[in-house]
Coordinates of C-alpha atoms and ligand atoms in Angstrom, one line a residue:
X44 CA 1.2 -8.1 -2.9
X45 CA -2.0 -7.6 -1.1
X46 CA -3.1 -10.2 1.5
X47 CA -6.0 -12.5 0.5
X48 CA -7.9 -11.0 3.4
X49 CA -7.7 -7.5 1.9
X50 CA -8.4 -8.7 -1.7
X51 CA -11.6 -10.5 -0.4
X52 CA -12.7 -7.5 1.5
X53 CA -12.2 -5.2 -1.6
X54 CA -14.0 -7.6 -3.7
X55 CA -16.8 -7.5 -1.2
X56 CA -16.8 -3.8 -1.4
X57 CA -17.0 -3.7 -5.3
X58 CA -20.1 -5.8 -4.9
X59 CA -21.5 -3.3 -2.2
X60 CA -20.8 -0.3 -4.4
X61 CA -22.7 -2.0 -7.3
X62 CA -25.5 -2.8 -4.8
X63 CA -25.6 0.9 -3.9
X64 CA -26.0 1.7 -7.5
X65 CA -28.8 -0.7 -7.8
X66 CA -30.6 0.6 -4.8
X67 CA -30.4 4.2 -6.1
X68 CA -31.7 3.0 -9.6
X69 CA -34.6 1.4 -7.7
X70 CA -35.2 4.9 -6.0
X71 CA -35.1 6.6 -9.6
X72 CA -37.8 4.1 -10.7
X73 CA -40.0 5.0 -7.5
X74 CA -39.5 8.7 -7.9
X75 CA -40.2 8.9 -11.6
X76 CA -43.5 6.9 -10.9
X77 CA -44.5 9.4 -8.3
X78 CA -43.5 12.6 -10.4
X79 CA -40.5 13.4 -8.2
X80 CA -38.4 14.3 -11.2
X81 CA -35.7 16.3 -9.4
X82 CA -35.1 13.5 -6.8
X83 CA -35.2 11.0 -9.7
X84 CA -32.4 13.0 -11.4
X85 CA -30.5 13.2 -8.1
X86 CA -30.6 9.4 -7.7
X87 CA -29.6 8.8 -11.4
X88 CA -26.5 10.8 -10.7
X89 CA -25.9 8.9 -7.5
X90 CA -26.4 5.5 -9.2
X91 CA -23.6 6.4 -11.8
X92 CA -21.3 7.5 -9.1
X93 CA -21.6 4.4 -7.3
X94 CA -20.6 2.5 -10.5
X95 CA -17.6 4.8 -10.5
X96 CA -16.8 3.9 -6.9
X97 CA -17.0 0.2 -7.7
X98 CA -14.7 0.7 -10.8
X99 CA -12.2 2.7 -8.8
X100 CA -11.8 -0.4 -6.4
X101 CA -11.9 -2.7 -9.5
X102 CA -9.0 -0.9 -11.2
X103 CA -7.1 -0.8 -8.0
X104 CA -7.1 -4.6 -7.6
X105 CA -5.9 -4.9 -11.2
X106 CA -3.3 -2.4 -10.6
X107 CA -2.1 -4.4 -7.7
X108 CA -2.1 -7.6 -9.7
X109 CA -4.9 -9.1 -7.7
X110 CA -8.0 -10.8 -9.2
X111 CA -11.5 -9.2 -9.2
X112 CA -14.2 -11.6 -8.5
X113 CA -17.8 -10.4 -9.2
X114 CA -20.6 -11.7 -7.1
X115 CA -24.5 -11.5 -7.3
X116 CA -26.4 -8.5 -6.3
X117 CA -29.5 -9.0 -4.2
X118 CA -32.9 -7.5 -5.0
X119 CA -33.1 -3.9 -4.0
X120 CA -36.0 -2.5 -2.0
X121 CA -38.6 -1.2 -4.4
X122 CA -41.3 0.2 -2.1
X123 CA -40.8 3.5 -0.5
X124 CA -43.1 5.6 1.8
X125 CA -42.6 8.9 0.2
X126 CA -40.1 11.6 -0.8
X127 CA -38.6 11.9 2.7
X128 CA -38.3 8.1 3.1
X129 CA -36.0 7.7 0.1
X130 CA -33.6 10.2 1.6
X131 CA -33.8 8.7 5.1
X132 CA -33.0 5.3 3.6
X133 CA -30.2 6.7 1.4
X134 CA -28.5 8.4 4.5
X135 CA -28.8 5.2 6.4
X136 CA -27.4 3.2 3.6
X137 CA -24.4 5.7 3.3
X138 CA -23.8 5.3 7.0
X139 CA -23.4 1.6 6.5
X140 CA -21.0 2.3 3.5
X141 CA -19.0 4.7 5.7
X142 CA -18.7 1.8 8.4
X143 CA -17.6 -0.6 5.7
X144 CA -14.9 1.8 4.4
X145 CA -13.7 2.3 7.9
X146 CA -13.5 -1.4 8.3
X147 CA -11.3 -1.8 5.1
X148 CA -9.1 1.0 6.5
X149 CA -8.7 -0.9 9.8
X150 CA -7.6 -4.0 7.9
X151 CA -5.2 -2.0 5.7
X152 CA -3.8 -0.2 8.9
X153 CA -3.5 -3.5 10.8
X154 CA -1.5 -5.0 7.9
X155 CA 0.5 -1.8 7.5
X156 CA -0.5 -1.7 3.8
X157 CA 0.4 1.8 3.2
X158 CA -0.4 2.0 -0.5
X159 CA -4.0 0.8 0.3
X160 CA -4.3 3.3 3.3
X161 CA -3.5 6.0 0.9
X162 CA -6.0 4.7 -1.8
X163 CA -8.8 4.4 0.8
X164 CA -8.4 8.0 1.9
X165 CA -10.4 9.1 -1.1
X166 CA -13.3 7.0 0.0
X167 CA -13.2 8.3 3.6
X168 CA -13.5 11.8 2.3
X169 CA -16.1 10.8 -0.2
X170 CA -18.2 9.5 2.6
X171 CA -18.0 12.7 4.4
X172 CA -19.4 14.4 1.3
X173 CA -22.1 11.8 0.8
X174 CA -23.6 11.9 4.2
X175 CA -23.4 15.8 4.3
X176 CA -25.3 16.1 1.0
X177 CA -28.0 13.9 2.2
X178 CA -28.2 15.5 5.7
X179 CA -28.5 19.0 3.9
X180 CA -31.4 17.6 1.7
X181 CA -33.1 16.0 4.6
X182 CA -32.9 19.4 6.5
X183 CA -34.6 21.1 3.7
X184 CA -37.3 18.5 3.4
X185 CA -38.1 18.8 7.0
X186 CA -38.3 22.6 6.8
X187 CA -40.5 22.4 3.7
X188 CA -42.7 19.6 5.0
X189 CA -45.8 21.6 5.6
X190 CA -45.3 23.8 2.6
X191 CA -45.8 22.1 -0.8
X192 CA -44.5 25.1 -2.7
X193 CA -41.1 24.7 -0.8
X194 CA -41.1 21.0 -1.6
X195 CA -41.5 21.7 -5.3
X196 CA -38.7 24.3 -5.2
X197 CA -36.5 21.7 -3.5
X198 CA -37.3 19.2 -6.2
X199 CA -36.4 21.7 -8.9
X200 CA -33.0 22.3 -7.2
X201 CA -32.3 18.6 -7.3
X202 CA -33.1 18.7 -11.1
X203 CA -29.9 20.7 -11.6
X204 CA -27.5 18.0 -10.2
X205 CA -25.1 16.9 -13.1
X206 CA -23.0 13.8 -13.2
X207 CA -19.3 14.4 -13.1
X208 CA -17.1 11.4 -13.7
X209 CA -14.2 10.6 -11.3
X210 CA -10.8 11.6 -12.5
X211 CA -7.4 11.0 -10.9
X212 CA -7.6 14.5 -9.7
X213 CA -10.8 14.2 -7.7
Ligands
FE2_448 FE1 -20.1 4.6 -2.9
FE2_449 FE1 -22.5 6.5 -1.9

């Protein structure tokens, strides 16, 4: 049985993953409104993945015979200062998520909760990928900043991202 402290922390993280999905959906709306269709597609996929992250925690609590408690989600940011700003805010947000996952891992390790330590490793790896993807895109934006044609090419590239649901294998 998981400790109440761990159950509470995982429930908070379910809420935070859903909040992440909501933030990315807000970015979709901003990008569509500004004709950044590739970035909008990128954030649509991102939003779906965040729901998957929430559901992976959700199903874990059920598997461990613990109770899922859903909470309210605060209003997401709706005003962004441009293309680059959305990616800078995404990266800052993902760094917060990484710190939260590390904190969960610290609790699991402190409690010697080996099943949860093993479960959380997936999220540790996922955050490396999330931050790396955003850093790569931000690097391309910075190089393309003075060149509208390059920025259009980058946006076209982001149009190709497809949603792949999480399976037990990945
Ligand atoms: Fe996530
Ligand atoms: Fe994320």
